[in-house]
mmCIF file of C-alpha atoms in Angstrom:
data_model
loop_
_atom_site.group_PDB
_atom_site.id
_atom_site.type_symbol
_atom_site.label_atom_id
_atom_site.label_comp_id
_atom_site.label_asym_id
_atom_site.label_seq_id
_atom_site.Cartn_x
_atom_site.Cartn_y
_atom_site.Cartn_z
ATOM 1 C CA UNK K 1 -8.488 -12.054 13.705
ATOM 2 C CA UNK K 2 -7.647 -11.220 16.995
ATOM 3 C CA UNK K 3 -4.150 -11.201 17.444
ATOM 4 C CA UNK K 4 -2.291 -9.219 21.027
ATOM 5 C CA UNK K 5 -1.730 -5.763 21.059
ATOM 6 C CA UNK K 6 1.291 -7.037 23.015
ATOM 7 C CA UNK K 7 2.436 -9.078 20.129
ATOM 8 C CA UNK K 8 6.511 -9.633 20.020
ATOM 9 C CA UNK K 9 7.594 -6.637 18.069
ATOM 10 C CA UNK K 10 10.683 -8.652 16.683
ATOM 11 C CA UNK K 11 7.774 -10.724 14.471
ATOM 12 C CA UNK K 12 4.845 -8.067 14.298
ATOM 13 C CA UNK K 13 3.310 -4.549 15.971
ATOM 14 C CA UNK K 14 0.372 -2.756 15.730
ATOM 15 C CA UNK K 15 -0.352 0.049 13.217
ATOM 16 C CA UNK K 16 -3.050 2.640 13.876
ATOM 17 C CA UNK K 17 -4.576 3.923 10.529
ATOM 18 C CA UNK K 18 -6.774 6.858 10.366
ATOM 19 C CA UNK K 19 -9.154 6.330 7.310
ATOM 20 C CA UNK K 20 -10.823 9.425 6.319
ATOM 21 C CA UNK K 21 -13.765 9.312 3.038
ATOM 22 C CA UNK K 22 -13.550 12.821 1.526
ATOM 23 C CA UNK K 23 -14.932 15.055 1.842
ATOM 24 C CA UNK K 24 -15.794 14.842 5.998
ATOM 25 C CA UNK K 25 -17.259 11.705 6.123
ATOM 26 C CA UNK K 26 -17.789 9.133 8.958
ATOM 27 C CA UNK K 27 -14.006 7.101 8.642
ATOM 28 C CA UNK K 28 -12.457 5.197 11.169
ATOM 29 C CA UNK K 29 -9.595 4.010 13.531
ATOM 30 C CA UNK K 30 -8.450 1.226 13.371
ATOM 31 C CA UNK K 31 -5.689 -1.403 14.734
ATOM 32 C CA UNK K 32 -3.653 -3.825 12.387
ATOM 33 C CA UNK K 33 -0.313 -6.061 12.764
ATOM 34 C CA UNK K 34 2.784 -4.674 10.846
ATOM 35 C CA UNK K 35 4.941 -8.019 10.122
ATOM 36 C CA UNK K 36 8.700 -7.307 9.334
ATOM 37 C CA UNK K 37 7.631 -8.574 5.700
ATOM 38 C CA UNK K 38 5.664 -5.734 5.305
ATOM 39 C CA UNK K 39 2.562 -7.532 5.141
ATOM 40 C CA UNK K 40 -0.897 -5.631 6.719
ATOM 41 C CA UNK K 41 -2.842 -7.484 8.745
ATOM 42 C CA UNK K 42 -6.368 -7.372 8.587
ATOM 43 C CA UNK K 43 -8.142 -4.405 11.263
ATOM 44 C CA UNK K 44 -7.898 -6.582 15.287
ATOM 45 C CA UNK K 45 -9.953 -3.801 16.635
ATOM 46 C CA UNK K 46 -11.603 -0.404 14.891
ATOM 47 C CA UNK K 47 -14.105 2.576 16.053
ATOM 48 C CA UNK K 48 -16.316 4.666 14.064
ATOM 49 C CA UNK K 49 -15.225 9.057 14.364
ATOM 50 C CA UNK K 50 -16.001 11.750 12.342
ATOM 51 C CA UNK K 51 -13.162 12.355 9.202
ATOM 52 C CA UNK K 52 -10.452 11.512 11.427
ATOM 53 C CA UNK K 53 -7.105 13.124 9.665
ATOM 54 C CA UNK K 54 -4.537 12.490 12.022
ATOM 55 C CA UNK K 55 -3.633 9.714 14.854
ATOM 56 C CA UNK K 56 -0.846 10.529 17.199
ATOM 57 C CA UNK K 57 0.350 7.548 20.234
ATOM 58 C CA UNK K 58 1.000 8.512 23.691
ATOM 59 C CA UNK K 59 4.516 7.785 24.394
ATOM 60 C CA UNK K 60 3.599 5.165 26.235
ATOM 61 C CA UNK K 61 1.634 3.316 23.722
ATOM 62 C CA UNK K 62 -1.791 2.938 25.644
ATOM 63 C CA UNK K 63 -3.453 6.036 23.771
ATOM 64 C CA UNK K 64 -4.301 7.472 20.773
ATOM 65 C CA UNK K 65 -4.916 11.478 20.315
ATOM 66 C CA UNK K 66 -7.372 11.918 17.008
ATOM 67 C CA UNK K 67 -7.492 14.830 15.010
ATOM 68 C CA UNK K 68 -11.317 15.133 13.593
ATOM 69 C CA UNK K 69 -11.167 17.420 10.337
ATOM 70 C CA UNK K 70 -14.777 18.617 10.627
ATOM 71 C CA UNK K 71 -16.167 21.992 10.095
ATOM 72 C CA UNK K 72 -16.488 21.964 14.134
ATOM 73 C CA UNK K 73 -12.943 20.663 14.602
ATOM 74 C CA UNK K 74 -12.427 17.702 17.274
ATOM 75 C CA UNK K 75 -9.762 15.751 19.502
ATOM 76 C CA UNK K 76 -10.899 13.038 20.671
ATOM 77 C CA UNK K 77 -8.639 10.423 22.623
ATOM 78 C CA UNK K 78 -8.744 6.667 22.201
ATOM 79 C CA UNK K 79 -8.110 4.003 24.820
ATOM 80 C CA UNK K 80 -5.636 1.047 22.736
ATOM 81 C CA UNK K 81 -6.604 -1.681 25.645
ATOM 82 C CA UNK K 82 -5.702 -5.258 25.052
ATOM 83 C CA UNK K 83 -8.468 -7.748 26.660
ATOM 84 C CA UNK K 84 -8.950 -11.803 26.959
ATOM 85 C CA UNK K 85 -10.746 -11.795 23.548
ATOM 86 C CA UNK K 86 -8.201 -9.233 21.459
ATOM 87 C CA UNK K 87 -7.639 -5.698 21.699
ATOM 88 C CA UNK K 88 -10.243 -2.976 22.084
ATOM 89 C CA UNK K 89 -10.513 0.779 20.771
ATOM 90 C CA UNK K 90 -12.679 2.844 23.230
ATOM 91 C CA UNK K 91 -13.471 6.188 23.315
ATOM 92 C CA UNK K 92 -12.390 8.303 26.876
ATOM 93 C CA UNK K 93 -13.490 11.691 25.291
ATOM 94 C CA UNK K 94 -13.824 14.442 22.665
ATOM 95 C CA UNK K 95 -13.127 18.233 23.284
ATOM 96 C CA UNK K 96 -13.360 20.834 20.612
ATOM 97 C CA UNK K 97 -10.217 21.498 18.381
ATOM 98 C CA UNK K 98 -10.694 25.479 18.850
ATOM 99 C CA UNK K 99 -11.051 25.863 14.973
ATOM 100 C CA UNK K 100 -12.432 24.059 11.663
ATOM 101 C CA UNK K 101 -10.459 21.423 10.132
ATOM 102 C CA UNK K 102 -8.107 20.072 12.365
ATOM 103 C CA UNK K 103 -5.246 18.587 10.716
ATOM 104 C CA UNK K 104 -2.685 18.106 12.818
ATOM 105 C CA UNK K 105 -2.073 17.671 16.511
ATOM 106 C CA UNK K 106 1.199 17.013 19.028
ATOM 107 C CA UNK K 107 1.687 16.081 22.351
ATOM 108 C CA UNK K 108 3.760 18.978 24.700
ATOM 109 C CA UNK K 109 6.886 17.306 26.015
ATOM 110 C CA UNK K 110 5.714 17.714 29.319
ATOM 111 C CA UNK K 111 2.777 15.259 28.272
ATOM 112 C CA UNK K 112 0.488 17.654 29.578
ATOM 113 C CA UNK K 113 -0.783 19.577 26.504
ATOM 114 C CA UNK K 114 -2.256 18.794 23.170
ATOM 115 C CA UNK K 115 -1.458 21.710 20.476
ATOM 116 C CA UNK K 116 -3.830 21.644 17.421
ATOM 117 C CA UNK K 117 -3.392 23.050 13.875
ATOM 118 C CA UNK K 118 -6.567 24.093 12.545
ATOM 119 C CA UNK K 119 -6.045 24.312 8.603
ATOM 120 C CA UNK K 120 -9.448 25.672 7.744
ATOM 121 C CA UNK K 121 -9.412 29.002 9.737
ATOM 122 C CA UNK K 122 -6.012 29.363 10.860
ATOM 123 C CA UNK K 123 -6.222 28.731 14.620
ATOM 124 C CA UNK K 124 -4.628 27.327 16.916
ATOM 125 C CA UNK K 125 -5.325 25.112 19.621
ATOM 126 C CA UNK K 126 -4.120 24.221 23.338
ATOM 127 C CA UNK K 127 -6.194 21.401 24.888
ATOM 128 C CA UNK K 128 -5.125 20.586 28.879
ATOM 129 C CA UNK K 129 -4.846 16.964 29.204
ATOM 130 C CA UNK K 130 -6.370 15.339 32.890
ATOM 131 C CA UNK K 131 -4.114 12.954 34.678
ATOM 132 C CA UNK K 132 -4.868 9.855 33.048
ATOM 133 C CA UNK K 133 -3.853 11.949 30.071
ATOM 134 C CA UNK K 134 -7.225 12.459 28.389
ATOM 135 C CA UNK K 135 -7.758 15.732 26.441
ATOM 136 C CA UNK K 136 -9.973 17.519 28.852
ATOM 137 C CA UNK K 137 -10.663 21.244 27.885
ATOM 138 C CA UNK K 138 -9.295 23.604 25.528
ATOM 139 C CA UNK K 139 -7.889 26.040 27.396
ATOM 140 C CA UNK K 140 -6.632 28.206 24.790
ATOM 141 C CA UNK K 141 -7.064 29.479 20.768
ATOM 142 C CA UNK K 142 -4.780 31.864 18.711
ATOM 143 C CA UNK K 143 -5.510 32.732 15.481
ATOM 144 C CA UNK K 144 -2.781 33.032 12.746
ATOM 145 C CA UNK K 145 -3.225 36.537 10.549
ATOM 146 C CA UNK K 146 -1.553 36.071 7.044
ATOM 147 C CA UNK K 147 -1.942 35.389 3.530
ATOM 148 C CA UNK K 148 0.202 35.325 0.216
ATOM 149 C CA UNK K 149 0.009 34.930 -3.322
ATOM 150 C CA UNK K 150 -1.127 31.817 -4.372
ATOM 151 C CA UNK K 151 -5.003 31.270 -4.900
ATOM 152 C CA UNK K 152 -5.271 28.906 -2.063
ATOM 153 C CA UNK K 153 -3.555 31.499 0.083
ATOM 154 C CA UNK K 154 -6.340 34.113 0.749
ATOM 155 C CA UNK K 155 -5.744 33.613 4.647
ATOM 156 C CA UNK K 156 -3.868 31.605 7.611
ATOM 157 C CA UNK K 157 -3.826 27.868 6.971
ATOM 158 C CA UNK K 158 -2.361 26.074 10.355
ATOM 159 C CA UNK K 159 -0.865 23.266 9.031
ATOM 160 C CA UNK K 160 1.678 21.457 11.506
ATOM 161 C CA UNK K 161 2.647 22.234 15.059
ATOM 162 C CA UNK K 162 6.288 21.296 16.008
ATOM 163 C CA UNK K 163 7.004 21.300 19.662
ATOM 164 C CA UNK K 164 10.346 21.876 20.643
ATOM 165 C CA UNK K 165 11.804 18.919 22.806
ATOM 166 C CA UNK K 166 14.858 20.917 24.201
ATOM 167 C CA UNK K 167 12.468 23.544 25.280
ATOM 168 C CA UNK K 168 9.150 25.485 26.192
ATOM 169 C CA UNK K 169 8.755 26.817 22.582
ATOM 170 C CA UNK K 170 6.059 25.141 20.047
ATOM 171 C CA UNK K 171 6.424 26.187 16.140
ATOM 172 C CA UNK K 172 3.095 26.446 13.999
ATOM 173 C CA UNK K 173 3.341 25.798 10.318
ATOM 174 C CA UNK K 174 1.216 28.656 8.360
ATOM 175 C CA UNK K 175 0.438 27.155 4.571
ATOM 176 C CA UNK K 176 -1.732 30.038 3.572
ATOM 177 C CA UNK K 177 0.672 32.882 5.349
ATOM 178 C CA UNK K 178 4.006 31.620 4.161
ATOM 179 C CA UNK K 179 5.239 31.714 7.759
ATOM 180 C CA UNK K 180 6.440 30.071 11.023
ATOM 181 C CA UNK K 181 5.251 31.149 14.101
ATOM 182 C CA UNK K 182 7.325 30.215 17.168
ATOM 183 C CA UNK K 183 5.390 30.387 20.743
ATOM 184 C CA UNK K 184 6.375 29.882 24.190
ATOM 185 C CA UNK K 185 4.137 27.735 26.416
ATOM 186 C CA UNK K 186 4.438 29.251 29.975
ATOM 187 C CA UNK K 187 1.858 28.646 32.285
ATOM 188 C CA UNK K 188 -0.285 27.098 30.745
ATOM 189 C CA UNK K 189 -0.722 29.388 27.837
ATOM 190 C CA UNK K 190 1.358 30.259 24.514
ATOM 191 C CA UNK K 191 2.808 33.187 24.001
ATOM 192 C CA UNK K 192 4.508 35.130 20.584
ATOM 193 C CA UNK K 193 8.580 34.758 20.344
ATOM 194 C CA UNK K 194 9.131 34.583 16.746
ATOM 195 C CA UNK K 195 7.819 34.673 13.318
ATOM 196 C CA UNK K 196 10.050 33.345 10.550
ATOM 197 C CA UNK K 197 8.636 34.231 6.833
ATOM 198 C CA UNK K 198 9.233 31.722 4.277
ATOM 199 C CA UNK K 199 9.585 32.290 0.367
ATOM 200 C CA UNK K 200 6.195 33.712 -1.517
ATOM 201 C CA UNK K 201 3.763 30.618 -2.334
ATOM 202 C CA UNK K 202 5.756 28.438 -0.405
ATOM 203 C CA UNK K 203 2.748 26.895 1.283
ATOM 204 C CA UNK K 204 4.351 25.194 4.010
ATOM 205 C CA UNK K 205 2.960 22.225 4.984
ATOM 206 C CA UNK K 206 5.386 20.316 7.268
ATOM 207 C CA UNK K 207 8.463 21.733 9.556
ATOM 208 C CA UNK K 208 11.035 19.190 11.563
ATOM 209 C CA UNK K 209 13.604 20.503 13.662
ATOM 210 C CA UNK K 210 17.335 18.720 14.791
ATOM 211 C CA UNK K 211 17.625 18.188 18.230
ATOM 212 C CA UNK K 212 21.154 18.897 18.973
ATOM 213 C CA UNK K 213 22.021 21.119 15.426
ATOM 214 C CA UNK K 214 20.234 24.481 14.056
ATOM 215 C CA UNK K 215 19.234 22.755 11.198
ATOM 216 C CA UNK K 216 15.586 22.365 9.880
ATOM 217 C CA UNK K 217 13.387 21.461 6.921
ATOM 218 C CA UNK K 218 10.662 22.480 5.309
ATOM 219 C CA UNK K 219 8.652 20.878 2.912
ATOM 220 C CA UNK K 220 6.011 23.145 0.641
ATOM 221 C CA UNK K 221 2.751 21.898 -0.559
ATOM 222 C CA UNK K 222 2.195 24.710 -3.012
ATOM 223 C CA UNK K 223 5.668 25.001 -4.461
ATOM 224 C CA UNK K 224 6.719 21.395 -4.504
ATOM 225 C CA UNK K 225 10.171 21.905 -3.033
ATOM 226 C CA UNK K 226 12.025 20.730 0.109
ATOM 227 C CA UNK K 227 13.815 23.881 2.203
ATOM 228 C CA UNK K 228 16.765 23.504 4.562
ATOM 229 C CA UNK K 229 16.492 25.873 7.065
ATOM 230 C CA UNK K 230 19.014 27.173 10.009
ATOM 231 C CA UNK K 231 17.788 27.973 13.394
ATOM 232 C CA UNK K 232 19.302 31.433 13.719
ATOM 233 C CA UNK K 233 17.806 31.696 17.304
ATOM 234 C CA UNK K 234 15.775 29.510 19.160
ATOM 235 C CA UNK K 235 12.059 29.789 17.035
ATOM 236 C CA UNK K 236 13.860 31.715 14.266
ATOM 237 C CA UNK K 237 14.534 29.985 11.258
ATOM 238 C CA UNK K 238 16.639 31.399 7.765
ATOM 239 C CA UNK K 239 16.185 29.627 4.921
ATOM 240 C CA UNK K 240 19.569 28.317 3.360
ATOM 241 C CA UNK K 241 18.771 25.428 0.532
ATOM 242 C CA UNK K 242 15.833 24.567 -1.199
ATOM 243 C CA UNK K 243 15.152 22.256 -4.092
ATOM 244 C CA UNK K 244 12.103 20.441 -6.067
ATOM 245 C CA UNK K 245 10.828 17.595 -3.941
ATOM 246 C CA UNK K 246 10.227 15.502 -7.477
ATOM 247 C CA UNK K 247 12.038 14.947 -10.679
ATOM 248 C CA UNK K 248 8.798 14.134 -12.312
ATOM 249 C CA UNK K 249 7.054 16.403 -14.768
ATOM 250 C CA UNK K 250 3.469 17.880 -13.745
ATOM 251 C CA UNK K 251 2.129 18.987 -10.050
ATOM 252 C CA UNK K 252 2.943 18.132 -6.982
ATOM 253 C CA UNK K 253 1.304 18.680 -3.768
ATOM 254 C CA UNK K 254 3.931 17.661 -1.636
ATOM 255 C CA UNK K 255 2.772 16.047 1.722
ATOM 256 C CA UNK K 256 4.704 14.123 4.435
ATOM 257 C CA UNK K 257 8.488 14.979 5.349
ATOM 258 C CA UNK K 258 10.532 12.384 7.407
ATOM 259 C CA UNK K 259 14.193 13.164 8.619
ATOM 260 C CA UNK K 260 15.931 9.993 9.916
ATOM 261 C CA UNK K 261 17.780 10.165 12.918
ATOM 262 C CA UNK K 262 20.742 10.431 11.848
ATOM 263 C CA UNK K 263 20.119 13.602 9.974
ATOM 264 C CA UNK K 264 21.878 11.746 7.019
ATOM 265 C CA UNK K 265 18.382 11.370 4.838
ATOM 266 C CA UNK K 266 15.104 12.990 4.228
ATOM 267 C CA UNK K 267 12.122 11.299 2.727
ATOM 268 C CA UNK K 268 9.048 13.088 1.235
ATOM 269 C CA UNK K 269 5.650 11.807 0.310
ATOM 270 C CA UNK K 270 4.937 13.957 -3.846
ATOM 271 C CA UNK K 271 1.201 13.798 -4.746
ATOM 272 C CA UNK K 272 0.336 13.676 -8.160
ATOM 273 C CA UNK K 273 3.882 12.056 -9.368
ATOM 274 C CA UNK K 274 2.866 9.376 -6.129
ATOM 275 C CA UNK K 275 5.654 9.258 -5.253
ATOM 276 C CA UNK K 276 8.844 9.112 -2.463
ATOM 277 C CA UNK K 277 12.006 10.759 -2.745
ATOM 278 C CA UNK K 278 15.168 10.060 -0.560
ATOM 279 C CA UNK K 279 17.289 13.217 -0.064
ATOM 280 C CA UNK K 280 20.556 12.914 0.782
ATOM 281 C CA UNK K 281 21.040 15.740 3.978
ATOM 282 C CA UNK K 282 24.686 14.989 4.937
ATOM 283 C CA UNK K 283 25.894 17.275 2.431
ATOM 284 C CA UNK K 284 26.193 21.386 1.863
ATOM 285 C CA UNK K 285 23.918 20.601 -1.095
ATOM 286 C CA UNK K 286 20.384 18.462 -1.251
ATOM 287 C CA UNK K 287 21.089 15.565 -3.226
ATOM 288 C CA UNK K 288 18.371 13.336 -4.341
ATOM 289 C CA UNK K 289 19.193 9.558 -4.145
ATOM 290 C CA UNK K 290 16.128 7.816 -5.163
ATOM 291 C CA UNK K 291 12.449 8.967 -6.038
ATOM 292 C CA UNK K 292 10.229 5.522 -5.926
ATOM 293 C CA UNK K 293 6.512 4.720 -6.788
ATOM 294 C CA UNK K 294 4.070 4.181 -4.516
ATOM 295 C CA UNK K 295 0.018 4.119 -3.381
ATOM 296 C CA UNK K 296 -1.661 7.295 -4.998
ATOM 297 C CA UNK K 297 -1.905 10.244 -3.115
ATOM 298 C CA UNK K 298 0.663 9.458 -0.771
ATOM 299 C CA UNK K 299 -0.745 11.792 2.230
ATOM 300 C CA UNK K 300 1.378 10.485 5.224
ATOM 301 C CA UNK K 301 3.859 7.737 5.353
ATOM 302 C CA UNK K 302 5.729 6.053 8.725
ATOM 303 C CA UNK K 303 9.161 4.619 9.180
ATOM 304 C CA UNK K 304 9.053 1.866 11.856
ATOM 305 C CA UNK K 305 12.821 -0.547 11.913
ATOM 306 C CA UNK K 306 13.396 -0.919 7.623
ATOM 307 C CA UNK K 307 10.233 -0.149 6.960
ATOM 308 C CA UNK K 308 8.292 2.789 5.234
ATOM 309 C CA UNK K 309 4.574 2.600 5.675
ATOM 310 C CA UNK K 310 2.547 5.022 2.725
ATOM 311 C CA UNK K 311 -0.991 5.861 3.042
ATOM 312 C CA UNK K 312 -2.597 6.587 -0.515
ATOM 313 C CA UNK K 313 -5.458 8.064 0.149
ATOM 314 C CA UNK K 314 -7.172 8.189 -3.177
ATOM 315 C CA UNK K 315 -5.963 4.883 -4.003
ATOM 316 C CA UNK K 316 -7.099 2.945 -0.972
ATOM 317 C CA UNK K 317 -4.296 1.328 -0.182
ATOM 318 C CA UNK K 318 -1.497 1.121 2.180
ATOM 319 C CA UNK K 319 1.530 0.229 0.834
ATOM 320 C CA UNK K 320 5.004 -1.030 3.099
ATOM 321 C CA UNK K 321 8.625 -0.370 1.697
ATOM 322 C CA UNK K 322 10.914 -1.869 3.104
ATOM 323 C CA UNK K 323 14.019 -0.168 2.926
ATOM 324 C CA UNK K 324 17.752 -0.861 1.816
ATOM 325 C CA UNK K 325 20.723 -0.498 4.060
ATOM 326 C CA UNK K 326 20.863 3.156 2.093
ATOM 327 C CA UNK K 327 17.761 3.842 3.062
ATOM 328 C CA UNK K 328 15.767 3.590 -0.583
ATOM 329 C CA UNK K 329 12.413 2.243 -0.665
ATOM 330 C CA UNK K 330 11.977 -1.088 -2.296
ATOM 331 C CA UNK K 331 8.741 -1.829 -4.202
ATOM 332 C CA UNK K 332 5.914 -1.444 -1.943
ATOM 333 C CA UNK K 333 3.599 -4.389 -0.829
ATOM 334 C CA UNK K 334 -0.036 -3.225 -1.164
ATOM 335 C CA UNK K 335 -2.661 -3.566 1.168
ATOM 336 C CA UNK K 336 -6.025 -2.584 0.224
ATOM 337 C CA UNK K 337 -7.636 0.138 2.965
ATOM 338 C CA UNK K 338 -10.469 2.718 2.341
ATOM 339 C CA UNK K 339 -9.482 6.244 2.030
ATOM 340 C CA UNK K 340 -5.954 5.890 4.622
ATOM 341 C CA UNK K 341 -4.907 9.765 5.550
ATOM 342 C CA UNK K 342 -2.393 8.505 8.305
ATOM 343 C CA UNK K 343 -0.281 5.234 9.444
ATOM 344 C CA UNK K 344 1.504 5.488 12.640
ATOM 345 C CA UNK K 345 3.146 2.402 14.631
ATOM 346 C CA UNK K 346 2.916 1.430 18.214
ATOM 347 C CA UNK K 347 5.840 3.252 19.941
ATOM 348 C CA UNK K 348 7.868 0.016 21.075
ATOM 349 C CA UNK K 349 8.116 -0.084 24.876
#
């Protein structure tokens, strides 16, 4: 199959999927079309990287930035390039993460930095991009000093690093220290502003922030509940709302949070129930509106247009929603992928 990167995004666009084989084995990246049916494509172009966790696009669409969960954590930064004979994954370069287990990663807004959450050991990354915007050298590591009460909580977990896009300040995620840590990137290095502490055995996994309001959310992998949270100050959150992520009896290891952009609806990804729940946000109380099956061990999930795009890792499959004009998930069309930790969408141009 060797359909165009620059396919017409009205009838198709390409999907990057990290696959990842537990635990740390050799997965992939690869490229796939993304119909407005939902239907998966089989893989146009792919490339071979250690456990590869999470893929983020350049804004511009022409890279991908690779987090590599190994014991020696990795970026590494993928050329998407499409050629006479269909598009092409290439490798420019790998740099190390500053930490074990890198699980996260995010472009600065200034495009010139890549910060890195390493979950294993708590650190944190800054990697210096060049001007072609390859990672080129980390240039900085911090490492997060907490803990709390549930057994997976001995020490720091760096989980999710949120920059800021109305200013210089980057938040860090802390699932093992119940925390927030807010930084300032000035001259090329981070430095402390703020540390917000979250309920006990919270185990945050996943912060988004409004652009243009105070509000926030949370979503806790340990406690299996979704926080609202107000920006008292800039980097200092309080935490005002917070309510089980799943109706469904048993554990859940909640996973990916989504806020649309109208601030109207959250979505989160429950593992073990495997399922999504819509939240309704417009409200002084979380409402849930709809909680829907889908693949198992529903790590990460994308919304591209009406479409929600679930990665079940332990199922092996990827599985598209496509969404009502409320924003519920439909029944999801399956696609069968090995071991799919994260689904991300071409930024359209």
């Amino acid at each position: 199959m060797s359909e165009s990167l620059a396919s017409d995004a009205a009838s198709s666009r390409p999907l990057a999927v990290g696959s990842t084989p537990q635990p740390d084995g050799q997965g992939t990246v690869s490229l796939h079309t993304l119909d407005t049916e939902g239907r998966l494509g089989a893989a146009v172009a792919s490339t071979s990287l250690l456990a590869p966790s999470w893929v983020s696009w350049s804004p511009d669409g022409q890279r991908l930035y690779v987090a590599c969960e190994g014991d020696e954590g990795q970026v590494a930064t993928l050329e998407a390039r499409d050629e006479d004979n269909g598009p092409r994954l290439r490798t420019l370069g790998s740099v190390a993460s500053g930490g074990s287990g890198p699980c996260h990663l995010a472009l600065t807004p200034d495009g010139v930095h890549l910060v890195v959450a390493n979950y294993r050991d708590g650190a944190v990354g800054l990697i210096e991009l060049d001007e072609n915007g390859v990672a080129q050298e980390l240039v900085q590591t911090l490492q997060l000093e907490s803990s709390g009460p549930h057994p997976r909580q001995t020490s720091s977990h760096a989980h999710h690093v949120v920059p800021h896009v109305d200013s210089e300040l980057i938040s860090v995620v802390d699932l093992g220290g119940d925390e927030i840590s807010t930084y300032r990137l000035a001259g090329g290095r981070l430095e402390p502003v703020a540390i917000s502490p979250l309920p006990a055995g919270t185990g945050p996994r996943q912060l988004v922030r409004a652009i243009d309001t105070a509000e926030a959310w949370v979503v806790g992998e340990l406690s299996g509940m979704l926080l609202r949270l107000h920006e008292e100050h800039p980097g200092e959150f309080r935490v005002v709302e917070q309510r089980p992520a799943s109706d469904r009896p048993g554990p859940n290891d909640v996973a990916h949070l989504h806020i649309d952009e109208a601030r109207r609806l959250a979505y989160v990804s429950n593992r073990g129930p495997d399922t999504v729940t819509v939240f309704d946000t417009s409200s002084d109380e979380l409402a849930m509106l709809a909680e829907v099956p889908t693949a198992a061990h529903p790590r990460h999930f994308s919304v591209a247009d009406d479409l929600m795009v679930v990665a079940g890792l332990y199922g092996n499959q990827v599985q598209a929603h496509r969404l009502s004009e409320r924003g519920v998930p439909s029944q999801g069309v399956p696609t069968d992928i090995t071991s799919p930790a994260c689904v991300v969408p071409r930024p359209v141009a």
